[in-house]
mmCIF file of C-alpha atoms and ligand atoms in Angstrom:
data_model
loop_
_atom_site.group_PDB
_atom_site.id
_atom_site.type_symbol
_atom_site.label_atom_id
_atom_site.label_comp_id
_atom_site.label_asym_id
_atom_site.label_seq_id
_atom_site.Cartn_x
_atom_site.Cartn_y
_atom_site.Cartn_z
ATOM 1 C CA UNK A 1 -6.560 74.117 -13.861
ATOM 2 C CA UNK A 2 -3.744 74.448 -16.573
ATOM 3 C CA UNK A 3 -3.071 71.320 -18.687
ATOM 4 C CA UNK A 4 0.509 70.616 -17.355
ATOM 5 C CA UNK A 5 0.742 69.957 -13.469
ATOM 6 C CA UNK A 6 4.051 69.229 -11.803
ATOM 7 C CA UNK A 7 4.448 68.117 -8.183
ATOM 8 C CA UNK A 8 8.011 68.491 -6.589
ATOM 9 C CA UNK A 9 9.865 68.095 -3.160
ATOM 10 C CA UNK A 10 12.161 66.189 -1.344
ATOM 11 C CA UNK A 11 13.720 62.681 -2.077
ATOM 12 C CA UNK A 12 11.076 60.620 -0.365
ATOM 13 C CA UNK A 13 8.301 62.864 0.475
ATOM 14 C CA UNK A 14 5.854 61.116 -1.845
ATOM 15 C CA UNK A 15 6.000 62.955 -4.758
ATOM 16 C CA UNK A 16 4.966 59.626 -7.322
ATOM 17 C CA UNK A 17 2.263 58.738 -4.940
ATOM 18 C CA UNK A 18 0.465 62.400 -4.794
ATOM 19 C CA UNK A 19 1.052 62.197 -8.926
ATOM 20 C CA UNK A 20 -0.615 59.185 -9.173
ATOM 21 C CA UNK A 21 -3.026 60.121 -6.888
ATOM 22 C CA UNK A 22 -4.356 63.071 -8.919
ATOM 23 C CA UNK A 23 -3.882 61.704 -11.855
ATOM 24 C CA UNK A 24 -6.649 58.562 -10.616
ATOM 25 C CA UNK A 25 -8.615 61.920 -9.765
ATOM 26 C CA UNK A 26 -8.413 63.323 -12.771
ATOM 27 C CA UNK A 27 -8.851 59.998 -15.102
ATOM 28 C CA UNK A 28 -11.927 59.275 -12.410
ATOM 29 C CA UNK A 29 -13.782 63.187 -13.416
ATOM 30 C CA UNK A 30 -13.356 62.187 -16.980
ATOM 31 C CA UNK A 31 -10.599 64.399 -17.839
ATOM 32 C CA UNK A 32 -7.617 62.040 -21.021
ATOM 33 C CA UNK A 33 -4.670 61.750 -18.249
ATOM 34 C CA UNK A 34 -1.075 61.048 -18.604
ATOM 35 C CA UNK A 35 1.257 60.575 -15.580
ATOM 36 C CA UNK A 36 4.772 60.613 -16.303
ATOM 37 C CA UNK A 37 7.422 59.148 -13.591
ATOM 38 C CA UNK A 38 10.925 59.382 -13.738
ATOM 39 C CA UNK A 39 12.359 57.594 -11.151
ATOM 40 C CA UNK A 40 13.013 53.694 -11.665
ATOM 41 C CA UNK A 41 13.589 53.365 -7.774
ATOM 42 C CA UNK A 42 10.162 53.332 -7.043
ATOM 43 C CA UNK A 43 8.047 54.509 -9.732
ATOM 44 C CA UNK A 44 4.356 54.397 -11.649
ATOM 45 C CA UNK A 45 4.985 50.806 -11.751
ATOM 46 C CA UNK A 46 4.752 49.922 -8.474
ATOM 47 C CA UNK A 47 1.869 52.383 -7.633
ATOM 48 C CA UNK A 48 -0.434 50.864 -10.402
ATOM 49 C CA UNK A 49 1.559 47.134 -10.247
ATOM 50 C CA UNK A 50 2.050 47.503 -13.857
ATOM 51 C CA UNK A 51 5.208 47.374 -16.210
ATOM 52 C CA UNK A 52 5.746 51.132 -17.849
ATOM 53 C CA UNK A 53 8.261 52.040 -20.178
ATOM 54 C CA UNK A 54 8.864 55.339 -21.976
ATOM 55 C CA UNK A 55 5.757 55.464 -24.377
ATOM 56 C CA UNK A 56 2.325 55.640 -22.727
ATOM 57 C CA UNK A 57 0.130 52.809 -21.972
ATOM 58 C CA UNK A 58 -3.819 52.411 -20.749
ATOM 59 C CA UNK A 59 -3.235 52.140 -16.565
ATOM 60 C CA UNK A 60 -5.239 48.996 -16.018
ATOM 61 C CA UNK A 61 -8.385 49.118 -14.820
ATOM 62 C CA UNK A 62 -8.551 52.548 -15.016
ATOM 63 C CA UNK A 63 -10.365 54.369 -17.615
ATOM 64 C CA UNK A 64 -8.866 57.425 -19.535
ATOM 65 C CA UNK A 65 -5.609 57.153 -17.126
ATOM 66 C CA UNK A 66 -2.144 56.528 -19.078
ATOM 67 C CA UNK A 67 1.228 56.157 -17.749
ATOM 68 C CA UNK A 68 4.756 56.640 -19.259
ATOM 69 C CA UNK A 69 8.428 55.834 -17.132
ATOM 70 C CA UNK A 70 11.142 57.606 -18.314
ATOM 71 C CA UNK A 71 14.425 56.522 -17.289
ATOM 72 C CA UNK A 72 16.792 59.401 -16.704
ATOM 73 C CA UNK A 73 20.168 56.967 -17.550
ATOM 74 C CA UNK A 74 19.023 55.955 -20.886
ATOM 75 C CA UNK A 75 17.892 59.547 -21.754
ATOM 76 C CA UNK A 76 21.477 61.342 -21.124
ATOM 77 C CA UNK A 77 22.770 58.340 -23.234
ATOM 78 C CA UNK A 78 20.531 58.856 -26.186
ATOM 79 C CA UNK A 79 20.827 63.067 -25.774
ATOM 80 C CA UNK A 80 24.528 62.413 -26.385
ATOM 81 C CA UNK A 81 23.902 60.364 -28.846
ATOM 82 C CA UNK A 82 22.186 62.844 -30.963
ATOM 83 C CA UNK A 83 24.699 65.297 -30.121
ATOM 84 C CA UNK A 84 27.053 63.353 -31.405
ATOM 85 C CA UNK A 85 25.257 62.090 -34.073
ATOM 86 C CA UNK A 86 24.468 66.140 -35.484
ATOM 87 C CA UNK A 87 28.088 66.865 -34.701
ATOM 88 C CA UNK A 88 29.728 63.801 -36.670
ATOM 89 C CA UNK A 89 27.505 65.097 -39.520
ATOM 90 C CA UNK A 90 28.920 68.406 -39.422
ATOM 91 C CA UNK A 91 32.807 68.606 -38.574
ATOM 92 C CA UNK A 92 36.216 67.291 -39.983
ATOM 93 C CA UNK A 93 36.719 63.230 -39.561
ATOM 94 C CA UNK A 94 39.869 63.814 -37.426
ATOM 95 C CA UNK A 95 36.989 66.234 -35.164
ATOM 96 C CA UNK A 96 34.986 63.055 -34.420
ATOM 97 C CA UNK A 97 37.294 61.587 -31.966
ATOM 98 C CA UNK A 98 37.909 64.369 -29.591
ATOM 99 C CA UNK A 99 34.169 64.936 -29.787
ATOM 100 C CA UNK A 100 33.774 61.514 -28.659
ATOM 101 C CA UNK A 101 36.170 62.106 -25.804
ATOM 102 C CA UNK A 102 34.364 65.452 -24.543
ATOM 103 C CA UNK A 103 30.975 63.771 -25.321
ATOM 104 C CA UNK A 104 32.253 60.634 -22.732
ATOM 105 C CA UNK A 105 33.244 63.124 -20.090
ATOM 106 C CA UNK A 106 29.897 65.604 -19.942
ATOM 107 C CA UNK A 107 28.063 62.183 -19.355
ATOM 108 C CA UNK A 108 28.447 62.190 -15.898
ATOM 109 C CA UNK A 109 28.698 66.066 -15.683
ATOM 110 C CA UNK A 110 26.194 68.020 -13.121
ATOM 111 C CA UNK A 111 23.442 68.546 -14.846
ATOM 112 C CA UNK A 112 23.202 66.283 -17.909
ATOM 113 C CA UNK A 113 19.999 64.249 -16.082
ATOM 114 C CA UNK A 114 18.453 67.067 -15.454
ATOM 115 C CA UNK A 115 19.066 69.141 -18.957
ATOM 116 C CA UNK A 116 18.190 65.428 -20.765
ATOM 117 C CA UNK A 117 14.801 64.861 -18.642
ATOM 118 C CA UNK A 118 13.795 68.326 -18.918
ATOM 119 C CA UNK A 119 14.281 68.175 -23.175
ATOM 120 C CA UNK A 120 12.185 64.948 -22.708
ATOM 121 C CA UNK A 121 9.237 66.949 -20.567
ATOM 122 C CA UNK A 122 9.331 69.404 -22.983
ATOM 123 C CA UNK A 123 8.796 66.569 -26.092
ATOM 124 C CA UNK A 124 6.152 65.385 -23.578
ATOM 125 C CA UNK A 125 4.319 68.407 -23.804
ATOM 126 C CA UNK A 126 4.741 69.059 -27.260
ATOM 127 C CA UNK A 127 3.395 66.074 -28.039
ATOM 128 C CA UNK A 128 0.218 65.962 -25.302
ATOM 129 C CA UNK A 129 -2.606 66.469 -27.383
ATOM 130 C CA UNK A 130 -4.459 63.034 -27.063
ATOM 131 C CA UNK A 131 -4.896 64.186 -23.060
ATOM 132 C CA UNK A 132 -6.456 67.024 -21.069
ATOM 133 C CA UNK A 133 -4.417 66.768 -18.817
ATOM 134 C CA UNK A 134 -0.796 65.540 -18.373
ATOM 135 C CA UNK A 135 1.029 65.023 -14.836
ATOM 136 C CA UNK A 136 4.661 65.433 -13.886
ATOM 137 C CA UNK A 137 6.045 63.408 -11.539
ATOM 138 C CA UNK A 138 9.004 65.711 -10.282
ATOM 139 C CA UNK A 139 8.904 69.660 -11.205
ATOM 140 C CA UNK A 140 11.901 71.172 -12.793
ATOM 141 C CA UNK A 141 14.382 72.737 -10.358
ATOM 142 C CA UNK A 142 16.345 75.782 -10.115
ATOM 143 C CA UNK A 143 19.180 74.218 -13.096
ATOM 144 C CA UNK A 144 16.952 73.256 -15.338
ATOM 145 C CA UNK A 145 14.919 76.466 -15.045
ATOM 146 C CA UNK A 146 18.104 78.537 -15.895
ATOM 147 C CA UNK A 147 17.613 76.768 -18.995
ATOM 148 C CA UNK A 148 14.886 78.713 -20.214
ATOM 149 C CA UNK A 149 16.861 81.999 -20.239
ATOM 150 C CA UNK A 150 18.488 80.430 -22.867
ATOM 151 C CA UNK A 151 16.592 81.760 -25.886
ATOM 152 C CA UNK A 152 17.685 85.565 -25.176
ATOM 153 C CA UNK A 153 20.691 84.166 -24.986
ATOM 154 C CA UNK A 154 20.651 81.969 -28.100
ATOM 155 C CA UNK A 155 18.645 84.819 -29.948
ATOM 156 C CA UNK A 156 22.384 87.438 -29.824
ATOM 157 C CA UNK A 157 24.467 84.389 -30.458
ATOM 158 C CA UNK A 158 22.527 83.425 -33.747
ATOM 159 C CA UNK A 159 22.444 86.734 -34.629
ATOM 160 C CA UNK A 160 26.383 86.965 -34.113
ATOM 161 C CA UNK A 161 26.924 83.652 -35.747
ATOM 162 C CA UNK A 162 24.577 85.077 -39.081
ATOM 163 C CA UNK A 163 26.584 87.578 -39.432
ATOM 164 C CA UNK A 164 30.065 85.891 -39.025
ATOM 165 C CA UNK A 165 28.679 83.498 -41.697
ATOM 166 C CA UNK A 166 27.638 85.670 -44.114
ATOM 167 C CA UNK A 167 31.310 87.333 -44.597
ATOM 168 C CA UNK A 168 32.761 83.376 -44.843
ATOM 169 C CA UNK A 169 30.038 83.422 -47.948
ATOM 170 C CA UNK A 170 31.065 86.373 -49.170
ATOM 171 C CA UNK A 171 34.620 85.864 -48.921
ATOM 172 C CA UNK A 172 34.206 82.418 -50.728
ATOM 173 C CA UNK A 173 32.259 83.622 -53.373
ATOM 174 C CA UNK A 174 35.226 86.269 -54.054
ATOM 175 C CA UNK A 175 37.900 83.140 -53.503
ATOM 176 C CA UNK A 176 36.079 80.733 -55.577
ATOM 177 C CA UNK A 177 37.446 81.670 -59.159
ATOM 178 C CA UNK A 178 36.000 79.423 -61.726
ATOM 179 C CA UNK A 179 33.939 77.868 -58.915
ATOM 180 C CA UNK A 180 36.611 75.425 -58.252
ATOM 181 C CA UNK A 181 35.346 76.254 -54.518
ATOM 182 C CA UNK A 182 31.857 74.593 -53.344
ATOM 183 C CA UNK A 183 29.651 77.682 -52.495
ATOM 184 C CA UNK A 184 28.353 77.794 -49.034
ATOM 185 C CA UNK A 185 24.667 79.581 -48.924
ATOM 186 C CA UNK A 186 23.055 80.819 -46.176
ATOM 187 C CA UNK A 187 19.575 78.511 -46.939
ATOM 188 C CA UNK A 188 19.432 75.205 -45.199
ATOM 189 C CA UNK A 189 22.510 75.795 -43.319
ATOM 190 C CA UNK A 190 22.721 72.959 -40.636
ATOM 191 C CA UNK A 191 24.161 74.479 -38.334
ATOM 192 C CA UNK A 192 21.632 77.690 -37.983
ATOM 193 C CA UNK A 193 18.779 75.148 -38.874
ATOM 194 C CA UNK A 194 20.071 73.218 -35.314
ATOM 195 C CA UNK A 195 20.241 76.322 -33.148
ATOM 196 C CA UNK A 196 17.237 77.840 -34.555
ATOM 197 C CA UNK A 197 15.504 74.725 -33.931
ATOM 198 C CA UNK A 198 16.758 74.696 -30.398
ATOM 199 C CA UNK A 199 15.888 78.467 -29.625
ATOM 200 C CA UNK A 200 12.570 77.563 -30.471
ATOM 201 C CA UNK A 201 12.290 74.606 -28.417
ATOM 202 C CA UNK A 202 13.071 76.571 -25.373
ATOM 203 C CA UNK A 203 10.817 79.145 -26.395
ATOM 204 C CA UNK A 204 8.119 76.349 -26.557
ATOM 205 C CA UNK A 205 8.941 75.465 -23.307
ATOM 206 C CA UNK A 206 9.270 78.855 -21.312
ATOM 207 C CA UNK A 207 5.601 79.759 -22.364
ATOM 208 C CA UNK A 208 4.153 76.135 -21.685
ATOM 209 C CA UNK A 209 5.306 75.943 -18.530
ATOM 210 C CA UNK A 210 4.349 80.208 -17.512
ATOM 211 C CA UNK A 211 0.970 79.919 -19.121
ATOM 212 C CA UNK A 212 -0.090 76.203 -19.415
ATOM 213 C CA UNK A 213 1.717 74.499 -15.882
ATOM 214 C CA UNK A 214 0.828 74.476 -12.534
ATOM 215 C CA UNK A 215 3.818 73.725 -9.852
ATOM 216 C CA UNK A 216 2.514 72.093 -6.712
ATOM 217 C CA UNK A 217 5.460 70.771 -3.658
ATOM 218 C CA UNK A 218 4.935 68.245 -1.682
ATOM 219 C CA UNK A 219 6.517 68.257 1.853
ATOM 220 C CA UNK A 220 6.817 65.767 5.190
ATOM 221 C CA UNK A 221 5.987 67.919 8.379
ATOM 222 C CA UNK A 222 10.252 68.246 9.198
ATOM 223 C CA UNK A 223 12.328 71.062 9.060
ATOM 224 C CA UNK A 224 14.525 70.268 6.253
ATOM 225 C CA UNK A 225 11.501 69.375 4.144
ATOM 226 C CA UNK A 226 10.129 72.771 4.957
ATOM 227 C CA UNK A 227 13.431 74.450 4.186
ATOM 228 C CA UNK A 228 13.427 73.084 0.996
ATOM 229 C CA UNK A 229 10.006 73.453 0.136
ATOM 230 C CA UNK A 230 11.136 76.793 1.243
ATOM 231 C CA UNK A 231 14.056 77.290 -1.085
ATOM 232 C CA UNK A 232 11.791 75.609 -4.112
ATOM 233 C CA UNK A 233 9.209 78.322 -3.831
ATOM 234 C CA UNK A 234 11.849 80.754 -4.343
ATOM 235 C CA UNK A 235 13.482 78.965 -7.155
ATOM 236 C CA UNK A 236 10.843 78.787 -9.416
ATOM 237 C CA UNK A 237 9.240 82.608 -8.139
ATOM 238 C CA UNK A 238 12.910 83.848 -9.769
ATOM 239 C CA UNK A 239 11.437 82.397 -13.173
ATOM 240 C CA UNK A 240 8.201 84.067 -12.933
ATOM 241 C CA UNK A 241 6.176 80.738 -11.923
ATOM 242 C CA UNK A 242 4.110 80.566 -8.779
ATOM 243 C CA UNK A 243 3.785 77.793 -6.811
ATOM 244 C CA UNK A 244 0.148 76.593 -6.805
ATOM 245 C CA UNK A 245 -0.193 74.836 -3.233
ATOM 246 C CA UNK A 246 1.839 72.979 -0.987
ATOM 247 C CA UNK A 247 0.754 69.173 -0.151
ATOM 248 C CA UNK A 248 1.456 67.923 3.166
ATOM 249 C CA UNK A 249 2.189 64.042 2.956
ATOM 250 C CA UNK A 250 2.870 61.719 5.834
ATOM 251 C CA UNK A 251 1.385 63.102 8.360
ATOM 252 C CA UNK A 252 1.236 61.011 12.061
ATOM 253 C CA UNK A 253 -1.932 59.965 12.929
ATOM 254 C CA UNK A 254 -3.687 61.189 16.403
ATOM 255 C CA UNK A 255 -4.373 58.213 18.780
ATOM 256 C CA UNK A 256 -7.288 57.934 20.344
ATOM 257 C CA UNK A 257 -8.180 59.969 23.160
ATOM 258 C CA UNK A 258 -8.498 57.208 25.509
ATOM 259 C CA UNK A 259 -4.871 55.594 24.577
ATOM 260 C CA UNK A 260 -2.534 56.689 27.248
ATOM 261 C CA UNK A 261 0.309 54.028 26.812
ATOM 262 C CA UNK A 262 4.475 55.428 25.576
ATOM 263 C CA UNK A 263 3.298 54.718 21.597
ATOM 264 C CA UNK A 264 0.424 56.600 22.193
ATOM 265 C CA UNK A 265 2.378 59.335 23.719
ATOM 266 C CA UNK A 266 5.091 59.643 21.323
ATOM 267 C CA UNK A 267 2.188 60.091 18.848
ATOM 268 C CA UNK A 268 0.474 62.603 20.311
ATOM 269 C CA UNK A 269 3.952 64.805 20.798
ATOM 270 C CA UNK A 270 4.369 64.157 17.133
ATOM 271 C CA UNK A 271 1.288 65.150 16.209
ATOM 272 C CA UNK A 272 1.660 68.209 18.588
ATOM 273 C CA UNK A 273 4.888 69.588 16.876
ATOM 274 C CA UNK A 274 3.996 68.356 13.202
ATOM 275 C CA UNK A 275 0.745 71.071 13.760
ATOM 276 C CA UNK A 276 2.965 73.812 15.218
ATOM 277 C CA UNK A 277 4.843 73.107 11.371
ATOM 278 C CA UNK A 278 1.720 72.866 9.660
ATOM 279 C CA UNK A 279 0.541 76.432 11.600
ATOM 280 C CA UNK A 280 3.941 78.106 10.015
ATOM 281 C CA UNK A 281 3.411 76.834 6.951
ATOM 282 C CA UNK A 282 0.014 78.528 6.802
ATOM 283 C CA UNK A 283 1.487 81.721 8.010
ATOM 284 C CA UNK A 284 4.390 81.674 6.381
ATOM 285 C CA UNK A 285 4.060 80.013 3.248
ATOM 286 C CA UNK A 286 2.907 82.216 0.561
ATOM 287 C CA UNK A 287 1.110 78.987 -1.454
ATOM 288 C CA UNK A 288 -1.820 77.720 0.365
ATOM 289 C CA UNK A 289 -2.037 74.220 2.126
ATOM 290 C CA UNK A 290 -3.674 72.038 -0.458
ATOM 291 C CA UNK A 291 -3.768 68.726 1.538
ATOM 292 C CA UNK A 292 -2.857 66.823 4.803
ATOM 293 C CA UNK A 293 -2.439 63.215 4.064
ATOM 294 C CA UNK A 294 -1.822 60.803 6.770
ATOM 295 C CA UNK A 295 1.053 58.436 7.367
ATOM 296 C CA UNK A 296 -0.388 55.232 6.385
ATOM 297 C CA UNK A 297 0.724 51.987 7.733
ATOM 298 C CA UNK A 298 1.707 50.146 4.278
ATOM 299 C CA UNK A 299 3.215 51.075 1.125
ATOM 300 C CA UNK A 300 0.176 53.665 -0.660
ATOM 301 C CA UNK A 301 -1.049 51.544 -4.138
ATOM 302 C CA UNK A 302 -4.242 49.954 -4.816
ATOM 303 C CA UNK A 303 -7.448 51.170 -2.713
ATOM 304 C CA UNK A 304 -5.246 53.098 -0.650
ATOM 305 C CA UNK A 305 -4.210 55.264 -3.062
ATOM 306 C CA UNK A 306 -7.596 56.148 -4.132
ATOM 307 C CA UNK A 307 -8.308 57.077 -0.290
ATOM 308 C CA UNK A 308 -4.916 59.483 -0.757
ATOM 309 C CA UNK A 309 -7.145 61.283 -3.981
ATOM 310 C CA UNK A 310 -10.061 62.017 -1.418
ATOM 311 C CA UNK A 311 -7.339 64.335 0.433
ATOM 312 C CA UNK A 312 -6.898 66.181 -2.316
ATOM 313 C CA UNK A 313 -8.264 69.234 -2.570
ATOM 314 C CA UNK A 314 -7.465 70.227 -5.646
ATOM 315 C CA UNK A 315 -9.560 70.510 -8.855
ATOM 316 C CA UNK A 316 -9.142 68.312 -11.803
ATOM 317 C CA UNK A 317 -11.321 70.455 -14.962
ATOM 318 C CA UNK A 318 -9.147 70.979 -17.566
ATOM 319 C CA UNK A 319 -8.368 73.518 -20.327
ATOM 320 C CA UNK A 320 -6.933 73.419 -23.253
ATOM 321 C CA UNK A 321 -3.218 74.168 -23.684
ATOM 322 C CA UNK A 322 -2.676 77.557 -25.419
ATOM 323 C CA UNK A 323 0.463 76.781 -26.694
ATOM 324 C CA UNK A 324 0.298 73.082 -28.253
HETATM 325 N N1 ATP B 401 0.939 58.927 3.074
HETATM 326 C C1 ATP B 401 1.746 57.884 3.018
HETATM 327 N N2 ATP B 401 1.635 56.863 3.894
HETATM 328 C C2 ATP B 401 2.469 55.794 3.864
HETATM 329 N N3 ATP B 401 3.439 55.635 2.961
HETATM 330 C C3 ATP B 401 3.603 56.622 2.056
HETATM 331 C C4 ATP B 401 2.782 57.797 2.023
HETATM 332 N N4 ATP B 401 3.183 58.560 0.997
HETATM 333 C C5 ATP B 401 4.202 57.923 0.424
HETATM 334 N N5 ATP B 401 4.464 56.762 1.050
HETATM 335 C C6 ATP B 401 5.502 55.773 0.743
HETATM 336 O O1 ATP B 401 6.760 56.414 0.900
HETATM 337 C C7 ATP B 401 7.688 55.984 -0.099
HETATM 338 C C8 ATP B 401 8.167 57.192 -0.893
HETATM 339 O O2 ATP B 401 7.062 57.768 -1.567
HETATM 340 P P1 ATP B 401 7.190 58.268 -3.075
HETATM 341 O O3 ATP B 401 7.923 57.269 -3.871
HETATM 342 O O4 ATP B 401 5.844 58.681 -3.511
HETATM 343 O O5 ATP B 401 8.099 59.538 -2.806
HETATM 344 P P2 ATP B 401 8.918 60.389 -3.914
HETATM 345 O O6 ATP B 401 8.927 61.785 -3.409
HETATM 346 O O7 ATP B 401 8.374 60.127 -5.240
HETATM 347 O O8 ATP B 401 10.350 59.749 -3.760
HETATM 348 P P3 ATP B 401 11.613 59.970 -4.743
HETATM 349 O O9 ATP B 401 12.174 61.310 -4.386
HETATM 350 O O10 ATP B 401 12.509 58.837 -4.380
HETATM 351 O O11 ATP B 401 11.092 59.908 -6.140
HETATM 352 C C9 ATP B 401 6.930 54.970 -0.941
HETATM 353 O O12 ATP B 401 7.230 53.704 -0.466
HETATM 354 C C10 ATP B 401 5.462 55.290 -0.687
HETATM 355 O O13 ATP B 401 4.603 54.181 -0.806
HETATM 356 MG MG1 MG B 402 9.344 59.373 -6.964
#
């Protein structure tokens, strides 16, 4: 199993709890493991009943199992920030302001969480080497995945922008009699440093997540969580990257046989049609059905959760990134 695993879905589905579930798995068969939530609503923390913040800390009471929270508001914030902060370095005072002003309004633009928490999944993996294995709470959609065709893209415009700033050298170097002008050179330039810097970071990212990620989506047995799952698969197939397996969470339980009263009923209708879903899903689906985990009756944390990494039939062994 690649280093980098991802589990997606549906608001609600019980993506956190299946990523803390495998990651107990994984910290349990010895494999260095690093969940990483991003979702303050309900999170790591109240899986493991533990404060997390944005750098990793020891889960406790649970060897060789770490946990980082990264919360999506504060990263836009400090993305614009440095944005801000490179920009302010590198354009006219009186530019500042209406940088500000743009800078205010893309805050809230479409996008910006995602963009910011994918640059911070992409530091996470850069930076992964004290684990085997690191686990993604949330997989990156179909916006964030447009990102990585951004280097091709990036790789003409740099080109275009080399070129456009070599003829502003050269037609200093002829203006700048006496050298009363400051010579621009081509070495260190900020501005190319930045977007090389950036190209490469994307670069980083497109072959970490094709040759060291595996994308698993979790789904409730409904129709509009199979639609999405649907939709998902296709979103990240587009990209190149294959869904591993599909987990099935929240399944209703089958009462027993001998039950007969209108709650036992009800179940056993659910149970009839959630199967009939399950059945297409097999046919249908091309990723294989990697678990069926049953509704439970509380909240899944503590003991229970560990009965949720039993369902999982998926392997923990690890190797090594390829690209870290
Ligand atoms: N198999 C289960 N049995 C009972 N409760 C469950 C089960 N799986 C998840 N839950 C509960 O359902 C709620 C949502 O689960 P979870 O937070 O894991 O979903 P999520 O996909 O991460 O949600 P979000 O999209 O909001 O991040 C939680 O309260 C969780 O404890
Ligand atoms: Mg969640």
């Amino acid at each position: 199993m690649e280093p980098f695993v991802f589990f997606g879905g549906k608001g609600g589905v019980g993506k956190t709890t299946v990523s803390c579930a495998y990651a107990l798995r994984c910290a349990h068969d010895g494999q260095r493991t690093l969940v990483v939530s991003t979702d303050p609503a309900h999170s790591v923390t109240d899986v493991f009943d533990q404060p997390f913040d944005d750098s990793p800390q020891p889960v406790a009471g649970i060897d060789g199992l770490d946990a980082m929270e990264i919360d999506p508001e504060d990263e836009v914030t400090r993305h614009l920030d440095e944005i801000r902060q490179d920009l302010s370095e590198q354009v006219s005072a009186s530019m500042v302001n209406e940088i500000n002003r743009q800078l205010e309004m893309s805050h809230g633009t479409p996008g910006a969480y995602e963009s910011a928490l994918f640059d911070r999944f992409v530091d996470v993996m850069r930076n992964s080497e004290p684990y085997d294995r690191v686990i993604f709470d949330t997989s990156p959609t179909g916006s964030t995945l447009r990102l990585l065709g951004l280097p091709d893209l990036l790789e003409g415009w740099i080109d275009r922008l080399m070129h456009k700033r070599r003829t502003s050298i050269d037609l200093f170097e002829k203006a700048a009699v006496g050298n009363n002008e400051p010579r621009r050179v081509m070495e260190g330039d900020p501005v190319l440093a930045r977007l090389q810097q950036r190209k490469e970071f994307f670069e980083f990212a497109g072959s970490a997540l094709h040759d060291d990620a595996a994308f698993f989506l979790v789904l409730n047995p409904d129709e509009l969580s199979l639609n999405e799952t649907d939709r998902a698969i296709d979103d990240l197939r587009e990209k190149d990257l294959a869904v591993r397996g599909l987990v099935a969470n929240k399944l209703t339980p089958s009462p027993d046989p001998d039950e007969n009263g209108r709650g036992a009923r009800y179940l056993r209708e659910r149970v009839e049609t959630e199967t009939e879903r399950l059945e297409t899903i097999r046919s249908e689906f091309e990723p294989p059905l990697v678990a069926e985990i049953g509704w439970r009756s509380s909240e899944v944390k503590g003991n229970l959760l560990a009965d949720v990494a039993d369902e999982l039939d998926i392997e923990t062994a690890s190797e090594p990134p390829t690209h870290v």
